[in-house]
Every structure is written in structure tokens, then in C-alpha cells.
mmCIF file of C-alpha atoms and ligand atoms in Angstrom:
data_model
loop_
_atom_site.group_PDB
_atom_site.id
_atom_site.type_symbol
_atom_site.label_atom_id
_atom_site.label_comp_id
_atom_site.label_asym_id
_atom_site.label_seq_id
_atom_site.Cartn_x
_atom_site.Cartn_y
_atom_site.Cartn_z
ATOM 1 C CA MET A 1 85.854 177.505 121.046
ATOM 2 C CA ALA A 2 84.849 180.937 123.209
ATOM 3 C CA ILE A 3 83.814 179.497 126.695
ATOM 4 C CA TYR A 4 81.571 181.727 128.187
ATOM 5 C CA LEU A 5 81.606 182.024 132.313
ATOM 6 C CA ASP A 6 79.825 185.475 132.216
ATOM 7 C CA HIS A 7 76.145 184.308 132.907
ATOM 8 C CA ALA A 8 75.190 186.987 135.921
ATOM 9 C CA ALA A 9 75.436 189.266 132.648
ATOM 10 C CA THR A 10 73.436 187.494 131.126
ATOM 11 C CA THR A 11 72.622 183.739 129.874
ATOM 12 C CA PRO A 12 71.759 182.724 126.403
ATOM 13 C CA LEU A 13 67.511 182.486 124.920
ATOM 14 C CA ARG A 14 66.917 178.599 125.132
ATOM 15 C CA ARG A 15 65.928 177.302 122.041
ATOM 16 C CA GLU A 16 62.712 175.846 123.694
ATOM 17 C CA VAL A 17 62.261 179.680 124.983
ATOM 18 C CA LEU A 18 62.631 180.730 121.301
ATOM 19 C CA ASP A 19 60.200 178.184 120.135
ATOM 20 C CA ALA A 20 57.314 179.139 122.399
ATOM 21 C CA MET A 21 57.911 182.584 121.471
ATOM 22 C CA LEU A 22 57.786 182.193 117.415
ATOM 23 C CA PRO A 23 54.387 182.402 117.386
ATOM 24 C CA TYR A 24 54.252 185.598 118.734
ATOM 25 C CA LEU A 25 56.909 187.931 117.183
ATOM 26 C CA THR A 26 55.226 185.867 113.461
ATOM 27 C CA GLU A 27 51.113 185.283 112.472
ATOM 28 C CA ALA A 28 49.989 185.585 115.757
ATOM 29 C CA PHE A 29 50.664 189.265 116.026
ATOM 30 C CA GLY A 30 47.547 190.694 117.716
ATOM 31 C CA ASN A 31 46.862 193.257 120.448
ATOM 32 C CA PRO A 32 45.748 192.118 123.624
ATOM 33 C CA SER A 33 43.904 195.359 124.052
ATOM 34 C CA SER A 34 42.047 194.451 120.136
ATOM 35 C CA ALA A 35 39.278 192.848 120.270
ATOM 36 C CA HIS A 36 39.298 190.561 117.524
ATOM 37 C CA ALA A 37 40.748 187.333 116.936
ATOM 38 C CA PHE A 38 43.549 187.934 116.772
ATOM 39 C CA GLY A 39 43.959 189.764 119.920
ATOM 40 C CA ARG A 40 42.236 187.452 121.578
ATOM 41 C CA THR A 41 44.899 184.969 120.694
ATOM 42 C CA ALA A 42 47.714 187.427 122.047
ATOM 43 C CA ARG A 43 45.302 188.192 125.218
ATOM 44 C CA ALA A 44 45.016 184.462 125.701
ATOM 45 C CA ALA A 45 49.081 183.948 125.336
ATOM 46 C CA LEU A 46 49.793 187.073 127.800
ATOM 47 C CA ASP A 47 46.643 185.579 130.841
ATOM 48 C CA GLU A 48 48.733 182.073 129.737
ATOM 49 C CA ALA A 49 52.274 183.229 130.539
ATOM 50 C CA HIS A 50 51.155 185.589 134.005
ATOM 51 C CA GLU A 51 49.499 182.209 134.836
ATOM 52 C CA ARG A 52 52.231 180.315 134.754
ATOM 53 C CA VAL A 53 54.229 182.373 136.112
ATOM 54 C CA ALA A 54 52.426 183.490 139.076
ATOM 55 C CA LYS A 55 51.611 179.488 139.635
ATOM 56 C CA ARG A 56 56.268 179.151 139.614
ATOM 57 C CA LEU A 57 55.780 181.759 142.578
ATOM 58 C CA HIS A 58 52.588 180.259 144.705
ATOM 59 C CA ALA A 59 51.068 183.627 143.467
ATOM 60 C CA GLU A 60 48.685 184.566 141.556
ATOM 61 C CA PRO A 61 48.062 185.813 138.307
ATOM 62 C CA ARG A 62 46.778 189.347 138.935
ATOM 63 C CA GLU A 63 50.211 189.825 141.066
ATOM 64 C CA ILE A 64 51.994 189.391 138.238
ATOM 65 C CA VAL A 65 53.302 192.416 136.357
ATOM 66 C CA PHE A 66 54.951 192.373 133.252
ATOM 67 C CA THR A 67 57.873 195.052 132.858
ATOM 68 C CA SER A 68 60.755 195.662 130.239
ATOM 69 C CA GLY A 69 63.139 193.665 132.250
ATOM 70 C CA GLY A 70 64.306 193.404 135.607
ATOM 71 C CA THR A 71 66.060 197.611 135.185
ATOM 72 C CA GLU A 72 62.000 198.298 134.936
ATOM 73 C CA ALA A 73 60.421 196.129 137.750
ATOM 74 C CA ASN A 74 63.107 197.802 140.090
ATOM 75 C CA ASN A 75 62.384 201.161 138.968
ATOM 76 C CA LEU A 76 58.602 200.601 139.240
ATOM 77 C CA ALA A 77 58.418 199.149 142.521
ATOM 78 C CA LEU A 78 61.274 201.611 144.548
ATOM 79 C CA LYS A 79 58.956 204.769 142.699
ATOM 80 C CA GLY A 80 55.316 203.244 141.901
ATOM 81 C CA ALA A 81 55.422 202.769 146.124
ATOM 82 C CA ALA A 82 57.915 205.758 147.281
ATOM 83 C CA TRP A 83 55.226 207.907 145.603
ATOM 84 C CA ALA A 84 52.456 206.038 147.291
ATOM 85 C CA GLY A 85 53.509 206.780 150.450
ATOM 86 C CA LYS A 86 54.624 209.749 150.348
ATOM 87 C CA ALA A 87 51.836 210.656 152.369
ATOM 88 C CA HIS A 88 53.064 208.559 154.917
ATOM 89 C CA GLY A 89 56.934 208.741 155.564
ATOM 90 C CA HIS A 90 59.722 209.320 153.267
ATOM 91 C CA ARG A 91 62.450 207.158 154.788
ATOM 92 C CA ILE A 92 64.142 204.605 153.041
ATOM 93 C CA VAL A 93 65.573 201.808 153.999
ATOM 94 C CA THR A 94 67.841 199.887 151.827
ATOM 95 C CA SER A 95 71.132 197.667 151.122
ATOM 96 C CA ALA A 96 74.547 199.734 150.178
ATOM 97 C CA VAL A 97 75.444 196.747 147.679
ATOM 98 C CA GLU A 98 72.098 196.635 145.893
ATOM 99 C CA HIS A 99 72.797 196.565 142.215
ATOM 100 C CA HIS A 100 72.578 200.134 140.442
ATOM 101 C CA ALA A 101 69.144 199.408 139.455
ATOM 102 C CA VAL A 102 67.636 199.698 143.224
ATOM 103 C CA GLY A 103 70.906 202.094 144.018
ATOM 104 C CA HIS A 104 70.795 204.710 141.038
ATOM 105 C CA THR A 105 66.863 204.656 141.450
ATOM 106 C CA LEU A 106 66.916 205.098 145.103
ATOM 107 C CA GLY A 107 69.443 208.258 144.749
ATOM 108 C CA HIS A 108 66.907 209.573 141.979
ATOM 109 C CA LEU A 109 64.142 210.095 144.787
ATOM 110 C CA GLU A 110 66.433 210.866 146.901
ATOM 111 C CA LYS A 111 66.097 214.819 144.867
ATOM 112 C CA PHE A 112 62.781 214.148 145.533
ATOM 113 C CA GLY A 113 62.887 214.475 149.061
ATOM 114 C CA PHE A 114 62.649 210.484 149.934
ATOM 115 C CA GLU A 115 65.223 210.100 152.841
ATOM 116 C CA ILE A 116 67.874 206.737 152.162
ATOM 117 C CA VAL A 117 69.078 204.834 154.785
ATOM 118 C CA ALA A 118 71.622 202.192 153.486
ATOM 119 C CA LEU A 119 72.623 199.446 156.119
ATOM 120 C CA PRO A 120 75.565 198.538 156.471
ATOM 121 C CA VAL A 121 77.329 194.677 155.047
ATOM 122 C CA ASP A 122 79.757 192.332 157.013
ATOM 123 C CA ARG A 123 82.193 191.007 155.377
ATOM 124 C CA TYR A 124 80.360 188.024 153.686
ATOM 125 C CA GLY A 125 78.347 191.177 152.379
ATOM 126 C CA ARG A 126 74.908 190.241 154.456
ATOM 127 C CA VAL A 127 73.144 192.383 155.791
ATOM 128 C CA ASP A 128 72.411 192.778 160.001
ATOM 129 C CA PRO A 129 68.849 191.847 160.731
ATOM 130 C CA ASP A 130 68.977 193.131 163.508
ATOM 131 C CA GLN A 131 70.395 196.286 161.997
ATOM 132 C CA LEU A 132 67.554 196.652 159.621
ATOM 133 C CA GLU A 133 65.201 196.466 163.010
ATOM 134 C CA ALA A 134 67.037 199.505 164.676
ATOM 135 C CA ALA A 135 66.578 201.756 161.243
ATOM 136 C CA LEU A 136 62.993 201.327 160.729
ATOM 137 C CA THR A 137 61.175 204.525 161.918
ATOM 138 C CA ASP A 138 57.629 205.123 162.038
ATOM 139 C CA ARG A 139 58.366 207.758 158.732
ATOM 140 C CA THR A 140 59.435 204.722 156.752
ATOM 141 C CA ILE A 141 57.702 203.071 153.926
ATOM 142 C CA LEU A 142 59.705 201.135 152.233
ATOM 143 C CA VAL A 143 62.623 198.528 152.722
ATOM 144 C CA SER A 144 64.640 197.243 149.636
ATOM 145 C CA ILE A 145 66.801 194.365 149.520
ATOM 146 C CA MET A 146 68.273 192.080 147.130
ATOM 147 C CA LEU A 147 68.072 188.695 147.012
ATOM 148 C CA ALA A 148 71.112 187.451 146.177
ATOM 149 C CA ASN A 149 73.333 190.332 145.123
ATOM 150 C CA ASN A 150 74.900 190.121 141.206
ATOM 151 C CA GLU A 151 78.335 190.577 141.928
ATOM 152 C CA VAL A 152 79.787 188.082 145.113
ATOM 153 C CA GLY A 153 76.539 186.311 145.120
ATOM 154 C CA THR A 154 76.010 186.295 148.633
ATOM 155 C CA ILE A 155 71.863 185.665 149.921
ATOM 156 C CA GLN A 156 70.666 187.888 152.058
ATOM 157 C CA PRO A 157 68.540 186.846 155.165
ATOM 158 C CA MET A 158 65.865 187.232 153.403
ATOM 159 C CA ALA A 159 63.560 185.627 156.128
ATOM 160 C CA ASP A 160 64.700 187.480 158.906
ATOM 161 C CA ILE A 161 64.679 190.512 156.444
ATOM 162 C CA ALA A 162 60.747 190.002 156.290
ATOM 163 C CA LYS A 163 60.153 189.022 159.656
ATOM 164 C CA VAL A 164 61.274 192.229 160.936
ATOM 165 C CA VAL A 165 59.582 194.234 157.828
ATOM 166 C CA ARG A 166 56.063 192.768 158.848
ATOM 167 C CA ALA A 167 56.627 193.442 162.385
ATOM 168 C CA ARG A 168 56.409 196.660 161.823
ATOM 169 C CA LYS A 169 53.094 197.920 159.874
ATOM 170 C CA GLY A 170 52.666 199.889 156.641
ATOM 171 C CA ILE A 171 56.702 199.281 155.477
ATOM 172 C CA LEU A 172 56.528 197.985 152.553
ATOM 173 C CA LEU A 173 59.183 195.235 151.324
ATOM 174 C CA HIS A 174 61.004 194.776 148.478
ATOM 175 C CA VAL A 175 63.362 192.451 147.197
ATOM 176 C CA ASP A 176 65.712 191.797 144.193
ATOM 177 C CA ALA A 177 65.427 189.004 143.373
ATOM 178 C CA VAL A 178 66.698 189.361 139.492
ATOM 179 C CA GLN A 179 70.598 187.642 140.248
ATOM 180 C CA ALA A 180 68.687 184.982 142.262
ATOM 181 C CA ALA A 181 65.664 183.929 140.344
ATOM 182 C CA PRO A 182 67.604 180.917 138.695
ATOM 183 C CA TYR A 183 69.032 179.580 141.547
ATOM 184 C CA VAL A 184 66.753 180.182 145.058
ATOM 185 C CA ASP A 185 62.847 178.676 145.423
ATOM 186 C CA LEU A 186 60.814 182.253 145.574
ATOM 187 C CA ASP A 187 57.571 180.849 147.688
ATOM 188 C CA LEU A 188 55.915 183.305 148.225
ATOM 189 C CA SER A 189 53.380 182.460 150.408
ATOM 190 C CA SER A 190 55.615 181.718 152.246
ATOM 191 C CA LEU A 191 58.415 184.492 152.178
ATOM 192 C CA ASP A 192 56.623 187.706 152.831
ATOM 193 C CA ALA A 193 57.479 190.291 150.381
ATOM 194 C CA ASP A 194 55.634 192.828 148.719
ATOM 195 C CA LEU A 195 56.861 194.023 145.405
ATOM 196 C CA VAL A 196 59.539 191.430 144.062
ATOM 197 C CA SER A 197 61.837 191.757 140.836
ATOM 198 C CA LEU A 198 62.510 189.010 137.933
ATOM 199 C CA GLY A 199 64.894 189.065 134.603
ATOM 200 C CA ALA A 200 64.207 186.898 131.636
ATOM 201 C CA HIS A 201 67.681 187.427 130.393
ATOM 202 C CA LYS A 202 69.281 185.959 133.970
ATOM 203 C CA PHE A 203 67.605 182.174 133.013
ATOM 204 C CA GLU A 204 67.473 181.785 129.660
ATOM 205 C CA GLY A 205 64.842 184.056 128.677
ATOM 206 C CA PRO A 206 64.265 187.009 126.259
ATOM 207 C CA LYS A 207 66.354 190.242 127.124
ATOM 208 C CA GLY A 208 64.313 192.966 127.473
ATOM 209 C CA VAL A 209 61.753 191.256 130.329
ATOM 210 C CA GLY A 210 61.130 191.483 133.257
ATOM 211 C CA ALA A 211 58.133 190.764 135.760
ATOM 212 C CA LEU A 212 57.723 192.928 139.237
ATOM 213 C CA PHE A 213 54.978 190.965 141.464
ATOM 214 C CA VAL A 214 53.110 193.007 143.131
ATOM 215 C CA ARG A 215 51.034 191.167 145.891
ATOM 216 C CA HIS A 216 47.368 191.865 145.982
ATOM 217 C CA GLY A 217 46.588 195.277 147.762
ATOM 218 C CA THR A 218 50.374 196.081 147.489
ATOM 219 C CA HIS A 219 49.167 199.779 146.016
ATOM 220 C CA ILE A 220 51.711 201.293 143.848
ATOM 221 C CA LEU A 221 51.521 204.345 141.373
ATOM 222 C CA ALA A 222 52.419 203.688 137.674
ATOM 223 C CA GLN A 223 55.168 204.975 136.221
ATOM 224 C CA GLN A 224 54.588 205.615 133.213
ATOM 225 C CA GLN A 225 50.812 207.094 132.113
ATOM 226 C CA GLY A 226 49.302 205.562 128.688
ATOM 227 C CA GLY A 227 46.139 202.446 128.699
ATOM 228 C CA THR A 228 45.467 200.455 130.979
ATOM 229 C CA GLN A 229 47.462 197.735 131.090
ATOM 230 C CA GLU A 230 48.741 195.409 132.940
ATOM 231 C CA ARG A 231 45.730 196.369 135.295
ATOM 232 C CA HIS A 232 46.326 200.212 135.586
ATOM 233 C CA ARG A 233 49.876 199.362 136.621
ATOM 234 C CA ARG A 234 51.583 199.345 132.475
ATOM 235 C CA ALA A 235 50.007 201.087 130.465
ATOM 236 C CA GLY A 236 51.907 200.248 126.705
ATOM 237 C CA THR A 237 50.860 197.399 124.286
ATOM 238 C CA GLU A 238 52.363 194.167 125.932
ATOM 239 C CA ASN A 239 54.952 192.435 124.682
ATOM 240 C CA VAL A 240 53.235 189.132 124.189
ATOM 241 C CA ALA A 241 55.911 186.915 122.963
ATOM 242 C CA GLY A 242 58.358 188.609 125.360
ATOM 243 C CA ALA A 243 55.955 187.497 128.351
ATOM 244 C CA VAL A 244 55.698 184.367 126.479
ATOM 245 C CA GLY A 245 59.190 183.514 127.090
ATOM 246 C CA LEU A 246 59.955 184.785 130.148
ATOM 247 C CA ALA A 247 57.099 181.769 131.315
ATOM 248 C CA ALA A 248 58.711 179.298 129.405
ATOM 249 C CA ALA A 249 62.025 180.138 130.596
ATOM 250 C CA TYR A 250 60.711 180.424 134.223
ATOM 251 C CA ASP A 251 58.983 177.336 134.333
ATOM 252 C CA LEU A 252 62.056 175.437 132.750
ATOM 253 C CA SER A 253 64.412 177.016 134.906
ATOM 254 C CA CYS A 254 62.216 175.864 137.994
ATOM 255 C CA SER A 255 61.646 172.434 136.774
ATOM 256 C CA GLU A 256 65.314 172.185 136.586
ATOM 257 C CA ARG A 257 67.121 173.359 138.967
ATOM 258 C CA SER A 258 67.559 171.093 142.071
ATOM 259 C CA GLU A 259 69.794 169.555 139.336
ATOM 260 C CA THR A 260 71.482 172.592 137.923
ATOM 261 C CA VAL A 261 72.499 173.839 141.403
ATOM 262 C CA GLY A 262 73.992 170.871 142.218
ATOM 263 C CA ARG A 263 75.982 170.904 138.914
ATOM 264 C CA LEU A 264 77.070 174.340 139.053
ATOM 265 C CA ARG A 265 77.884 173.503 143.248
ATOM 266 C CA ARG A 266 80.691 170.851 142.126
ATOM 267 C CA GLN A 267 81.741 172.833 139.229
ATOM 268 C CA ARG A 268 81.881 176.057 140.785
ATOM 269 C CA GLU A 269 83.703 173.987 144.025
ATOM 270 C CA ARG A 270 86.147 172.517 140.857
ATOM 271 C CA LEU A 271 87.344 175.805 139.485
ATOM 272 C CA ALA A 272 87.449 177.690 142.741
ATOM 273 C CA LYS A 273 90.067 174.523 144.362
ATOM 274 C CA ALA A 274 92.116 175.163 141.002
ATOM 275 C CA ILE A 275 92.917 179.160 140.956
ATOM 276 C CA LEU A 276 92.928 179.375 145.092
ATOM 277 C CA ALA A 277 95.892 177.157 144.305
ATOM 278 C CA THR A 278 97.543 180.043 143.124
ATOM 279 C CA PRO A 279 98.578 182.613 146.188
ATOM 280 C CA GLY A 280 97.742 185.521 146.717
ATOM 281 C CA THR A 281 93.522 184.308 145.601
ATOM 282 C CA GLU A 282 90.477 184.310 147.595
ATOM 283 C CA THR A 283 87.419 184.306 147.466
ATOM 284 C CA THR A 284 84.249 187.463 148.165
ATOM 285 C CA GLY A 285 81.530 186.411 149.592
ATOM 286 C CA HIS A 286 79.356 184.359 151.460
ATOM 287 C CA PRO A 287 80.648 180.582 151.621
ATOM 288 C CA LYS A 288 77.668 178.669 152.261
ATOM 289 C CA GLN A 289 75.092 181.211 151.310
ATOM 290 C CA ARG A 290 76.010 181.470 147.889
ATOM 291 C CA LEU A 291 74.537 181.232 144.218
ATOM 292 C CA PRO A 292 75.765 177.490 143.155
ATOM 293 C CA GLY A 293 77.941 178.683 140.151
ATOM 294 C CA LEU A 294 78.869 182.598 141.375
ATOM 295 C CA LEU A 295 83.077 182.512 142.285
ATOM 296 C CA SER A 296 84.323 186.057 142.316
ATOM 297 C CA ILE A 297 87.404 185.877 143.003
ATOM 298 C CA ILE A 298 90.270 189.616 144.461
ATOM 299 C CA ALA A 299 93.742 188.672 142.557
ATOM 300 C CA ARG A 300 96.008 190.399 144.746
ATOM 301 C CA ASP A 301 98.272 192.996 143.145
ATOM 302 C CA THR A 302 96.709 192.074 139.379
ATOM 303 C CA ASP A 303 94.078 194.406 138.147
ATOM 304 C CA GLY A 304 90.716 192.050 137.112
ATOM 305 C CA ALA A 305 90.333 194.297 134.337
ATOM 306 C CA SER A 306 93.517 193.499 132.495
ATOM 307 C CA VAL A 307 93.084 190.267 133.967
ATOM 308 C CA SER A 308 89.686 189.798 132.020
ATOM 309 C CA MET A 309 90.691 190.864 129.036
ATOM 310 C CA SER A 310 93.619 188.699 129.002
ATOM 311 C CA LEU A 311 91.465 185.897 129.765
ATOM 312 C CA ASP A 312 89.510 187.120 126.443
ATOM 313 C CA LEU A 313 92.041 186.780 124.754
ATOM 314 C CA GLU A 314 92.371 183.105 125.464
ATOM 315 C CA GLY A 315 88.908 182.425 125.068
ATOM 316 C CA ILE A 316 87.074 183.172 128.156
ATOM 317 C CA ALA A 317 84.325 185.471 129.217
ATOM 318 C CA CYS A 318 83.781 186.759 132.566
ATOM 319 C CA SER A 319 83.590 190.171 134.231
ATOM 320 C CA VAL A 320 85.430 192.298 136.351
ATOM 321 C CA GLY A 321 84.654 192.693 139.450
ATOM 322 C CA SER A 322 85.229 196.679 139.919
ATOM 323 C CA ALA A 323 82.996 198.962 137.365
ATOM 324 C CA CYS A 324 84.760 201.260 135.019
ATOM 325 C CA THR A 325 83.414 204.860 133.975
ATOM 326 C CA THR A 326 84.495 206.073 130.804
ATOM 327 C CA GLY A 327 88.270 207.114 131.945
ATOM 328 C CA SER A 328 88.292 207.064 135.602
ATOM 329 C CA THR A 329 88.208 203.650 137.001
ATOM 330 C CA GLU A 330 85.882 202.592 140.006
ATOM 331 C CA VAL A 331 85.901 200.655 142.690
ATOM 332 C CA SER A 332 83.077 197.695 143.305
ATOM 333 C CA HIS A 333 80.298 199.009 145.399
ATOM 334 C CA VAL A 334 80.281 196.289 146.718
ATOM 335 C CA LEU A 335 83.583 194.736 147.841
ATOM 336 C CA THR A 336 84.269 198.816 149.555
ATOM 337 C CA ALA A 337 80.656 197.951 151.377
ATOM 338 C CA MET A 338 81.844 194.206 152.035
ATOM 339 C CA GLY A 339 85.022 196.041 153.515
ATOM 340 C CA TYR A 340 88.174 195.642 150.747
ATOM 341 C CA PRO A 341 90.507 198.250 150.502
ATOM 342 C CA GLU A 342 91.012 200.038 147.210
ATOM 343 C CA GLU A 343 94.036 197.500 146.512
ATOM 344 C CA GLU A 344 92.527 194.931 146.426
ATOM 345 C CA ALA A 345 89.273 195.427 145.704
ATOM 346 C CA ARG A 346 91.037 196.488 141.680
ATOM 347 C CA GLY A 347 91.981 192.513 141.207
ATOM 348 C CA ALA A 348 88.549 191.803 141.429
ATOM 349 C CA LEU A 349 87.692 188.638 139.066
ATOM 350 C CA ARG A 350 83.502 187.115 138.607
ATOM 351 C CA LEU A 351 83.603 183.639 137.230
ATOM 352 C CA SER A 352 80.363 182.715 136.154
ATOM 353 C CA LEU A 353 78.416 179.267 135.518
ATOM 354 C CA GLY A 354 76.015 178.981 134.013
ATOM 355 C CA ARG A 355 72.911 175.379 133.653
ATOM 356 C CA THR A 356 74.484 175.229 129.813
ATOM 357 C CA THR A 357 78.357 175.592 131.164
ATOM 358 C CA THR A 358 79.223 171.571 130.688
ATOM 359 C CA ASP A 359 82.234 170.654 132.673
ATOM 360 C CA ASP A 360 84.833 170.085 129.310
ATOM 361 C CA GLU A 361 84.865 173.902 129.396
ATOM 362 C CA VAL A 362 85.309 173.957 133.874
ATOM 363 C CA ALA A 363 88.898 171.887 132.859
ATOM 364 C CA VAL A 364 90.110 174.395 130.514
ATOM 365 C CA ALA A 365 89.381 176.906 133.011
ATOM 366 C CA CYS A 366 90.548 175.412 135.552
ATOM 367 C CA GLU A 367 93.577 175.687 133.785
ATOM 368 C CA VAL A 368 93.517 178.455 131.968
ATOM 369 C CA VAL A 369 92.166 180.677 135.058
ATOM 370 C CA PRO A 370 95.705 179.950 137.125
ATOM 371 C CA ARG A 371 97.764 180.471 134.789
ATOM 372 C CA VAL A 372 96.810 183.560 133.530
ATOM 373 C CA ILE A 373 96.542 185.072 136.170
ATOM 374 C CA ALA A 374 99.873 184.032 137.532
ATOM 375 C CA SER A 375 101.323 185.692 134.477
ATOM 376 C CA MET A 376 99.566 189.438 135.246
ATOM 377 C CA ARG A 377 101.139 189.820 139.094
ATOM 378 C CA ILE A 378 102.829 192.765 139.020
ATOM 379 C CA GLY A 379 104.666 192.743 141.885
ATOM 380 C CA GLY A 380 102.920 194.722 144.224
ATOM 381 C CA ALA A 381 101.198 197.825 141.720
ATOM 382 C CA THR A 382 98.407 198.060 140.154
ATOM 383 C CA VAL A 383 97.971 198.526 136.287
ATOM 384 C CA ALA A 384 96.568 201.199 135.168
ATOM 385 C CA SER A 385 92.497 199.500 134.084
ATOM 386 C CA ASP A 386 91.450 199.410 130.363
ATOM 387 C CA PRO A 387 89.273 202.501 130.027
ATOM 388 C CA LEU A 388 86.732 201.050 128.639
ATOM 389 C CA GLY A 389 86.955 197.754 130.912
ATOM 390 C CA GLN A 390 83.368 195.865 130.727
ATOM 391 C CA ALA A 391 81.162 197.106 133.580
ATOM 392 C CA ILE A 392 80.293 194.811 136.068
ATOM 393 C CA GLY A 393 76.421 196.348 137.122
ATOM 394 C CA VAL A 394 74.998 192.973 135.854
HETATM 395 C C1 PLP B 1 70.602 192.595 141.258
HETATM 396 C C2 PLP B 1 70.257 192.884 139.701
HETATM 397 N N1 PLP B 1 69.415 193.332 139.565
HETATM 398 C C3 PLP B 1 68.899 194.305 138.012
HETATM 399 C C4 PLP B 1 69.416 194.259 137.244
HETATM 400 C C5 PLP B 1 69.077 194.784 136.461
HETATM 401 O O1 PLP B 1 67.956 193.835 134.692
HETATM 402 P P1 PLP B 1 67.841 194.020 133.666
HETATM 403 O O2 PLP B 1 70.051 193.115 132.661
HETATM 404 O O3 PLP B 1 67.147 193.186 133.476
HETATM 405 O O4 PLP B 1 67.071 195.508 133.509
HETATM 406 C C6 PLP B 1 70.578 192.871 137.167
HETATM 407 C C7 PLP B 1 70.820 192.536 136.084
HETATM 408 O O5 PLP B 1 72.016 192.310 135.408
HETATM 409 C C8 PLP B 1 71.216 192.530 139.118
HETATM 410 O O6 PLP B 1 71.877 191.220 138.483
#
């Protein structure tokens, strides 16, 4: 049986979540905008999904917009805030380690005259709030910083970041919390962010469903035109089953969080110890301010794509630490921003444990991963990466 250690890419759909969704994929199929009984049943389920997510975030139901995933939530937040704020300024500040769903969206906005400033990070992948403060000008309309990084697991000093942004009037703060959501308590009554993105498939919900928290009073421009759904912020017939699934999955994830986090910390520690016993290996990301189950390592003189392929053959699914595009390999922008030279970044590997990871699976990984890494050493030279290698952009 294969061992799945790629929970940062996606997680399995939980049985209870599927059960909660099924009625809305079958007999309760109504359109929430219909006035008849079928529609009212779907509307009630959708309203309840808003309420459940809002309650967990200490937010209001009207502050939740369901989307087609974390990527769309980020697009809606960034484009929506940028176009709404254009009259006041054109400068947007972000970090150099964002997911492409933020980085590439901002790159797109740059083509329309927005000025994008990507802050550097330290060796652990953290933004310096003082550098953020120095980057804010009267023309700044938006700051977008992720809560937890998907490649190395580093958690940003978000309370300090929010304080810096709040000290300047008129600047919105967007937080990509897609990776953090299962492991970090998102209390939006204390975290002073205006826009926060979530994606259901990172916490055992369905793929293709996300949510954007939009603080009441925050003006964003809708990015698709059509009906008046989601309070005019996201046109299109709602994915009722998806929203129900996201809400059910997030509820379960939140109520089990402290237990899950404790177990994952212990399991990750055990795996890290076994791998670090192999010479030439080191962990990347912050040693403490980090996601509990994400273990990102660099094994010098190896090629991450080849190591992950060999691990796959041995029945362990994980990710490489560098994104590959067809025909050419591209080193991770995250590790590069953290100061790792290209030859080291090529040896990156990401093993991400999840709620369903067992101690027995970790025990097998503790034996297999160090053995495979040792066998893939190439004496100082790097072998060519698999051109079809897996992308890390998840
Ligand atoms: C930090 C981060 N942001 C955004 C996304 C995109 O989310 P989705 O896959 O739901 O579109 C991901 C996941 O791949 C992610 O890890």
C-alpha cells in the first residue's frame, strides 16, 4: 500500500464530508436562487455553510464568499482590491515567496500599470515587518502576504505584519491562508486582515472549492459578471455541495486541530531525525514558526526530482522542491529567495504529513527515505531532472 506524504499538495476527501455533500449532489439539487421548495432547500444549506465557516473564523456569514478554490479566492482578493483601489494608488506590496496563485496574479496586474514590490525574506523565509513598513507609501493600496508557505512551511509574523499595515490608513491586507488553514487558528476578530483565502482540499474537503473572507466594509470589484450571487461579489450558480463540504471539513479540522497538530509535530520530528542522520541533509524553513507536518529538506548532491521518483517507486508519494516546466527545470523561487544557491535548491524534497498519516507509515518512511537519498548521491554533480517532474506549485 502506497504511503501518501504529500498533504501540502492535497488531502483525501473525508468520508463524513462526502456524506454531508451527497444530498446536494442528488435529491437536494435545487438552485439556491430559485424561489420554490427545491431552491429554498439549497439556499438553506448554502446559508448554513456561510454561517459555519464564519463562526470558525469569528467572522460574519456575509463576510464569506465561496469560490472555486484557493486560486480563485486569491485572484478575487487581489484583482478585486487592486481595481477597486486604483483611484487611490497603484502600489501593491507582497513577498518573494508567495504561491504562484498570488505571484502570477500580481504579475498580471503589473501589465495593467500596478507597481508590484516583492519583499525579500530571511534564510527561514520570513518577511521583516520593518522592511514592510519601509516599503509602504501613500500610493500603496494593498499588501498580500501568505500565512504559511507551501514549500517550506514557514509561518509569517502575521500579527506584526497586520499591525504595520493597520498603522497606515487605506491599505488593505490580504492573507493567503490556504496552507495554514488546517493548522493555524484563524481568529479574524484578532487577526486584523481584510481579505483571507482558504481552499477546501487542504483540509480534507473537496477540490475546486474555496472561500474568501472579505471584511465587512471592504470594497472589492467582482471579477466575473453575471448574476448577483454571493452578494454581488461572485457571479454564477453556487457550488452548494462544495460549500457544504468546505464547511463540514473546516468544522472537523478546527475541532480536531490541537490533537492533529500535536501528533504531526511528533511524527515530523521523528522523520526529520531519521533523515538528518544522512550526511549532507538539512531542513529548510523556520525551525519553530512552521507548519507542524511539513518537512522540507535539502539533500546535497542529489536531484530532488530523481529522489522523489525513486521514492514513488518504493511506494512513498512526496514532492520535489523545485518547479519543473516542460523541457526545462526551474529552481524553486522560494528557496532562491531564501538564499539557497541553485545547486543546493535542486536537492530539495518536501514530505508533508497529514491528519491521516499513521505512525506505521512514518516508521516505513524513516527507513526508506534516508536509504533512497543515500543511494541517489551523485558525487557533487547534479543529474538532469525529469522534464515531466512534478510541480511544487501546490
Ligand atoms: C499557499 C497556497 N495558495 C494557494 C493555493 C491554490 O489553491 P487551490 O489549489 O485551491 O487553487 C495553494 C495550493 O495549491 C497554496 O498552497
